[in-house]
Coordinates of C-alpha atoms in Angstrom, one line a residue:
M120 CA -49.9 -5.9 29.2
R121 CA -48.0 -6.7 32.4
G122 CA -49.7 -8.3 35.2
A123 CA -50.2 -6.2 38.3
R124 CA -48.6 -7.3 41.5
W125 CA -49.5 -7.3 45.2
Q126 CA -47.5 -7.8 48.3
G127 CA -49.1 -9.4 51.3
G128 CA -48.4 -11.3 54.4
A129 CA -47.9 -9.9 57.9
V130 CA -44.8 -11.3 59.5
A131 CA -46.2 -13.0 62.7
L132 CA -43.5 -15.5 63.6
W133 CA -39.8 -15.0 64.1
A134 CA -37.1 -17.5 65.0
L135 CA -33.4 -17.9 65.8
A136 CA -33.1 -20.1 62.7
A137 CA -35.4 -21.6 60.1
C138 CA -35.7 -24.9 62.0
A139 CA -36.7 -23.0 65.2
A140 CA -39.3 -21.0 63.1
A141 CA -40.9 -24.2 61.9
Q142 CA -41.1 -25.5 65.5
A143 CA -42.5 -22.2 66.8
Q144 CA -45.4 -22.2 64.4
G145 CA -46.4 -25.8 64.8
G146 CA -48.9 -25.1 67.6
D147 CA -51.1 -22.6 65.7
G148 CA -50.8 -24.0 62.2
Q149 CA -49.4 -20.8 60.7
P150 CA -46.7 -21.0 58.0
P151 CA -43.2 -20.0 58.8
A152 CA -42.3 -16.3 58.2
V153 CA -40.0 -15.3 55.3
A154 CA -38.8 -11.9 54.1
P155 CA -41.5 -11.0 51.5
L156 CA -40.4 -10.8 47.9
F157 CA -43.4 -11.7 45.7
E158 CA -47.0 -11.0 45.4
Q159 CA -48.2 -13.9 47.6
P160 CA -47.8 -13.7 51.4
G161 CA -45.5 -15.8 53.6
V162 CA -47.9 -15.7 56.6
L163 CA -51.6 -15.0 56.7
T164 CA -53.2 -12.6 59.2
P165 CA -54.6 -14.4 62.3
R166 CA -58.3 -14.3 63.0
G167 CA -59.7 -11.0 64.2
K168 CA -56.4 -9.2 63.6
L169 CA -56.0 -6.1 61.3
V170 CA -52.8 -5.2 59.4
L171 CA -52.2 -1.8 57.9
E172 CA -49.3 -1.8 55.4
P173 CA -48.1 1.5 53.8
S174 CA -45.7 0.8 50.9
M175 CA -43.5 2.6 48.3
Q176 CA -42.2 1.0 45.2
F177 CA -39.8 2.5 42.6
G178 CA -39.1 1.1 39.1
Y179 CA -36.7 2.2 36.4
S180 CA -36.2 0.9 32.9
S181 CA -34.4 2.1 29.8
S182 CA -34.3 0.9 26.2
N183 CA -32.7 1.8 22.9
R184 CA -34.4 1.5 19.5
V185 CA -33.1 2.0 16.0
V186 CA -35.7 2.4 13.2
L187 CA -34.8 2.4 9.5
V188 CA -37.3 4.4 7.4
G189 CA -36.4 4.1 3.7
Y190 CA -35.1 1.6 1.2
T191 CA -31.8 0.2 0.2
I192 CA -30.3 0.2 -3.3
I193 CA -27.4 -2.0 -2.3
P194 CA -27.0 -3.7 1.1
A195 CA -24.6 -1.0 2.3
L196 CA -26.5 2.1 1.2
L197 CA -29.8 3.3 2.8
I198 CA -32.0 5.9 1.2
G199 CA -34.1 7.5 3.9
L200 CA -33.8 8.1 7.7
V201 CA -32.3 6.4 10.7
D202 CA -34.3 7.2 13.8
V203 CA -32.4 6.4 17.0
R204 CA -34.4 6.6 20.2
E205 CA -33.5 6.1 23.9
V206 CA -36.5 5.8 26.3
K207 CA -36.1 6.1 30.0
R208 CA -39.1 5.3 32.3
N209 CA -39.5 6.0 36.0
T210 CA -42.5 4.7 38.1
L211 CA -43.2 5.5 41.7
T212 CA -46.1 3.8 43.4
G213 CA -47.3 4.5 46.9
A214 CA -50.0 2.2 48.3
V215 CA -52.0 1.5 51.4
S216 CA -53.0 -2.1 52.0
L217 CA -55.5 -3.3 54.6
R218 CA -55.6 -7.0 55.6
Y219 CA -58.0 -8.7 58.0
G220 CA -58.0 -12.2 59.3
L221 CA -61.5 -13.7 58.7
T222 CA -60.3 -17.0 60.3
N223 CA -56.9 -18.4 61.3
R224 CA -56.6 -19.7 57.7
T225 CA -58.5 -17.1 55.7
E226 CA -57.4 -13.5 54.9
L227 CA -59.0 -10.6 53.1
E228 CA -57.0 -7.7 51.6
V229 CA -57.8 -4.3 50.0
K230 CA -55.1 -2.3 48.3
L231 CA -55.3 1.3 47.1
P232 CA -52.4 2.6 45.0
Y233 CA -51.3 6.0 43.9
V234 CA -49.0 6.2 40.8
Y235 CA -46.6 8.7 39.5
R236 CA -44.9 8.0 36.1
S237 CA -42.5 9.9 33.9
D238 CA -41.0 9.0 30.5
S239 CA -38.2 10.7 28.6
T240 CA -37.6 9.9 25.0
V241 CA -34.3 11.1 23.5
S242 CA -34.1 10.8 19.7
R243 CA -32.0 12.0 16.8
E244 CA -32.7 11.6 13.1
I245 CA -29.5 10.9 11.2
F246 CA -29.0 12.1 7.7
T247 CA -31.2 15.2 8.3
G248 CA -28.2 17.5 9.0
T249 CA -28.9 17.9 12.7
G250 CA -26.6 17.0 15.5
V251 CA -29.0 18.0 18.3
D252 CA -30.9 15.4 20.3
K253 CA -34.7 15.9 20.6
V254 CA -36.2 15.2 24.0
F255 CA -39.9 14.3 24.4
E256 CA -41.0 14.2 28.1
T257 CA -44.3 13.2 29.5
S258 CA -45.7 12.2 32.9
G259 CA -48.8 11.2 34.7
K260 CA -50.0 10.8 38.3
G261 CA -53.2 9.8 40.0
V262 CA -55.0 6.9 41.7
G263 CA -54.0 3.5 40.3
D264 CA -56.1 0.3 40.0
A265 CA -57.6 -0.8 43.3
E266 CA -57.3 -4.5 44.2
L267 CA -59.3 -6.9 46.3
A268 CA -57.7 -10.3 47.3
L269 CA -58.8 -13.4 49.3
R270 CA -56.4 -16.0 50.5
Y271 CA -57.0 -19.4 52.2
Q272 CA -54.5 -21.8 53.8
L273 CA -55.4 -25.2 52.3
N274 CA -53.7 -27.5 54.9
Q275 CA -52.7 -27.5 58.5
G276 CA -49.0 -28.1 57.6
A277 CA -46.2 -29.2 59.9
P278 CA -42.4 -28.8 60.2
D279 CA -41.9 -31.8 57.9
R280 CA -44.7 -30.9 55.4
P281 CA -45.3 -28.0 53.1
Y282 CA -47.9 -25.3 53.6
Y283 CA -50.3 -24.4 50.7
V284 CA -52.1 -21.1 50.3
A285 CA -54.6 -20.5 47.6
G286 CA -55.3 -16.9 46.5
L287 CA -57.7 -15.0 44.3
R288 CA -57.2 -11.4 43.4
V289 CA -59.5 -9.0 41.5
K290 CA -58.1 -5.8 39.9
S291 CA -60.4 -2.9 39.0
R292 CA -60.1 0.0 36.5
T293 CA -60.0 2.9 39.0
G294 CA -56.7 4.3 37.4
T295 CA -56.5 6.6 34.5
D296 CA -57.4 4.7 31.3
P297 CA -54.6 4.5 28.7
F298 CA -57.1 5.1 26.0
S299 CA -58.4 8.3 27.5
V300 CA -55.1 10.1 27.7
V301 CA -54.4 12.4 24.7
T302 CA -52.1 10.8 22.1
D303 CA -49.9 12.9 19.7
C304 CA -51.8 12.1 16.6
S305 CA -54.0 14.5 14.5
K306 CA -56.6 11.9 13.4
R307 CA -55.2 8.4 13.5
C308 CA -52.1 6.8 15.0
V309 CA -52.2 3.7 12.8
G310 CA -53.5 2.8 9.4
P311 CA -54.2 5.2 6.5
N312 CA -53.8 8.9 7.1
A313 CA -51.8 8.2 10.3
S314 CA -50.0 11.3 11.6
G315 CA -48.0 12.2 14.7
T316 CA -45.5 10.3 16.9
G317 CA -48.1 8.0 18.6
L318 CA -46.7 9.0 22.0
P319 CA -49.1 9.9 24.8
L320 CA -49.0 13.5 26.1
D321 CA -50.0 12.2 29.5
L322 CA -49.2 8.8 31.0
P323 CA -52.0 6.5 32.3
T324 CA -52.0 5.3 35.9
G325 CA -54.1 2.2 35.3
S326 CA -54.2 -0.7 32.8
G327 CA -57.7 0.0 31.5
F328 CA -58.9 -3.6 32.0
Y329 CA -60.5 -5.6 34.7
A330 CA -58.5 -8.7 35.7
V331 CA -58.7 -11.7 37.9
Q332 CA -55.7 -13.8 39.1
P333 CA -55.9 -17.1 40.9
S334 CA -52.7 -18.3 42.5
L335 CA -51.2 -21.1 44.6
T336 CA -48.3 -20.5 47.1
W337 CA -46.3 -23.1 48.9
L338 CA -43.8 -22.9 51.8
Y339 CA -41.6 -25.7 53.2
A340 CA -39.4 -25.4 56.3
S341 CA -36.1 -27.3 55.7
D342 CA -33.4 -26.7 58.3
P343 CA -31.7 -24.2 58.1
A344 CA -33.8 -22.6 55.3
I345 CA -37.4 -22.0 54.3
L346 CA -38.2 -22.8 50.7
F347 CA -41.1 -21.1 49.0
G348 CA -42.7 -20.5 45.6
S349 CA -45.9 -19.9 43.7
V350 CA -47.7 -20.2 40.4
S351 CA -50.4 -17.8 39.1
Y352 CA -52.5 -17.0 36.1
L353 CA -53.7 -13.4 35.3
Y354 CA -56.7 -13.2 33.1
N355 CA -57.5 -9.8 31.5
F356 CA -61.1 -9.2 30.4
K357 CA -61.4 -7.8 26.9
R358 CA -63.1 -4.5 26.1
S359 CA -65.4 -3.7 23.2
N360 CA -66.0 -0.4 21.5
V361 CA -62.7 1.0 22.6
N362 CA -61.7 4.5 21.3
R363 CA -58.4 6.2 21.7
K364 CA -58.3 10.0 22.3
V365 CA -56.2 12.0 19.9
L366 CA -55.5 15.7 19.3
N367 CA -58.3 18.3 18.9
G368 CA -60.7 16.2 21.1
D369 CA -61.1 13.5 18.3
W370 CA -61.4 9.8 19.0
E371 CA -59.8 7.0 17.0
P372 CA -62.0 3.8 17.0
L373 CA -60.1 0.6 18.0
G374 CA -62.9 -1.9 18.3
T375 CA -62.4 -4.8 20.7
V376 CA -59.1 -5.0 22.6
A377 CA -58.0 -8.1 24.5
P378 CA -54.7 -7.9 26.5
G379 CA -52.6 -11.0 26.7
D380 CA -53.0 -13.2 29.8
V381 CA -50.0 -13.6 32.1
L382 CA -48.6 -17.0 33.3
G383 CA -46.3 -16.5 36.2
F384 CA -44.2 -18.5 38.7
N385 CA -41.5 -17.7 41.3
F386 CA -39.4 -19.5 43.8
G387 CA -36.9 -18.6 46.5
V388 CA -35.3 -19.4 49.8
G389 CA -35.4 -17.6 53.2
L390 CA -33.0 -17.6 56.1
A391 CA -33.3 -16.3 59.6
L392 CA -30.2 -14.3 60.5
N393 CA -31.2 -13.8 64.2
D394 CA -34.3 -13.3 66.2
K395 CA -35.1 -10.0 64.4
A396 CA -33.8 -10.2 60.9
L397 CA -34.8 -12.5 57.9
I398 CA -33.3 -12.5 54.5
S399 CA -34.7 -14.0 51.3
F400 CA -33.5 -14.6 47.7
G401 CA -35.7 -15.5 44.8
Y402 CA -36.5 -15.4 41.1
D403 CA -39.8 -14.2 39.5
H404 CA -40.9 -14.9 35.9
S405 CA -43.9 -13.8 33.9
S406 CA -44.9 -14.9 30.4
I407 CA -47.2 -12.4 28.7
A408 CA -49.3 -13.5 25.7
R409 CA -49.8 -11.3 22.6
T410 CA -52.4 -8.5 22.7
R411 CA -55.3 -9.0 20.2
Q412 CA -57.5 -6.4 18.5
N413 CA -60.7 -7.4 16.8
G414 CA -59.7 -11.0 17.1
L415 CA -56.3 -10.6 15.4
A416 CA -52.9 -10.3 17.0
V417 CA -51.7 -6.6 17.1
P418 CA -48.9 -6.1 14.6
G419 CA -45.6 -6.1 16.4
S420 CA -47.0 -7.7 19.5
V421 CA -45.1 -10.8 20.6
R422 CA -45.1 -13.1 23.6
T423 CA -43.0 -11.3 26.3
Q424 CA -40.8 -12.9 28.9
L425 CA -40.1 -11.0 32.2
G426 CA -37.5 -12.4 34.6
T427 CA -36.4 -10.7 37.8
L428 CA -33.8 -11.6 40.4
L429 CA -34.9 -10.4 43.9
M430 CA -33.4 -10.1 47.4
G431 CA -35.4 -9.1 50.4
L432 CA -34.7 -8.2 54.1
S433 CA -37.2 -8.1 57.0
L434 CA -36.4 -6.4 60.3
R435 CA -38.7 -6.7 63.2
L436 CA -38.9 -3.4 65.2
N437 CA -41.3 -4.8 67.8
D438 CA -44.2 -7.1 68.1
K439 CA -46.4 -4.8 66.0
R440 CA -44.0 -3.2 63.5
T441 CA -41.8 -4.7 60.8
I442 CA -39.8 -3.1 58.0
N443 CA -39.5 -5.0 54.7
V444 CA -37.1 -3.9 52.0
S445 CA -36.5 -5.7 48.7
V446 CA -34.5 -5.0 45.5
G447 CA -35.1 -6.6 42.1
A448 CA -32.8 -6.7 39.0
G449 CA -34.2 -7.3 35.5
L450 CA -32.7 -10.3 33.7
T451 CA -34.6 -9.9 30.4
R452 CA -34.7 -7.0 28.0
D453 CA -38.4 -6.1 28.7
T454 CA -38.0 -6.3 32.5
P455 CA -37.4 -3.0 34.5
D456 CA -33.7 -2.6 35.1
V457 CA -34.2 -2.1 38.9
Q458 CA -37.1 -2.3 41.3
L459 CA -36.9 -1.0 44.9
S460 CA -39.7 -1.5 47.4
F461 CA -40.2 -0.5 51.0
R462 CA -43.1 -1.8 53.2
M463 CA -43.9 -1.4 56.9
P464 CA -46.8 -3.7 58.1
M465 CA -48.4 -2.6 61.3
N466 CA -50.5 -5.1 63.4
F467 CA -53.6 -4.0 65.3

């Protein structure tokens, strides 16, 4: 279970260089601006100000899997099937975020996403006499999990001292539940009398679990760069009496399901190219614990490490409009191969 992300922070300060940015913000106590890369903001919304941020994010991942079904008489001879699968996943998420400055050091955010997903599974069973690939395609679209976040700047900060921003995010279950989509199984997907591929006929748009995520972000202006980073912990609330929908309208009882919690951290550096453009480089890492069912670890579930290298660019169009573009490249096998995002915060 991967932790959901959010992207906040209206860019309120711009500078000819990182050092100038630090001096410019010294009077109002606001942190220096950086090109946004991660979930946490670089700058909080000033008191009484409203920021509307439409965004679009695209993610692509692919994986190959080889499954041996049978037994061996000698190490070089397999009696059975070799199932080779290639899975390609595309995810497009459009969202609208609304941020409001409660005070000069406190910000409230609401985010409403809309998700479109598509999966293509290409497989071929060797030793069955067929040379034709079989393609299984499925997709899903709809409202995603709505989010509510509150952030507070802990200290006043200064050009020679770091800024600290504490955050708390709550994720709902407004998206399509992964247990309510129909799975290609006649009666059961696991255990005795299991039948079918176990692949969903429609893809969910939500995680199916409520979650809460505290975080701590820091920013430090060091001529000619701005250093930043954060740590977070995503806690997923378990669900009891969970049932999975299978073919013919039947339901497969799963009992109590507890997704693994997510420990995350990131760090990066930002540079001001001129009075309108900022560029940032960073690394984001998440460690996802094993999922448990009825108190026991789900077979095949292991701790997963997700590492992403990111680069972002912010371009100020005017005092009220900014364009933020970022690209991420997955460094671990389970991480999406590429992530592209586009955001345009508008100040009111």
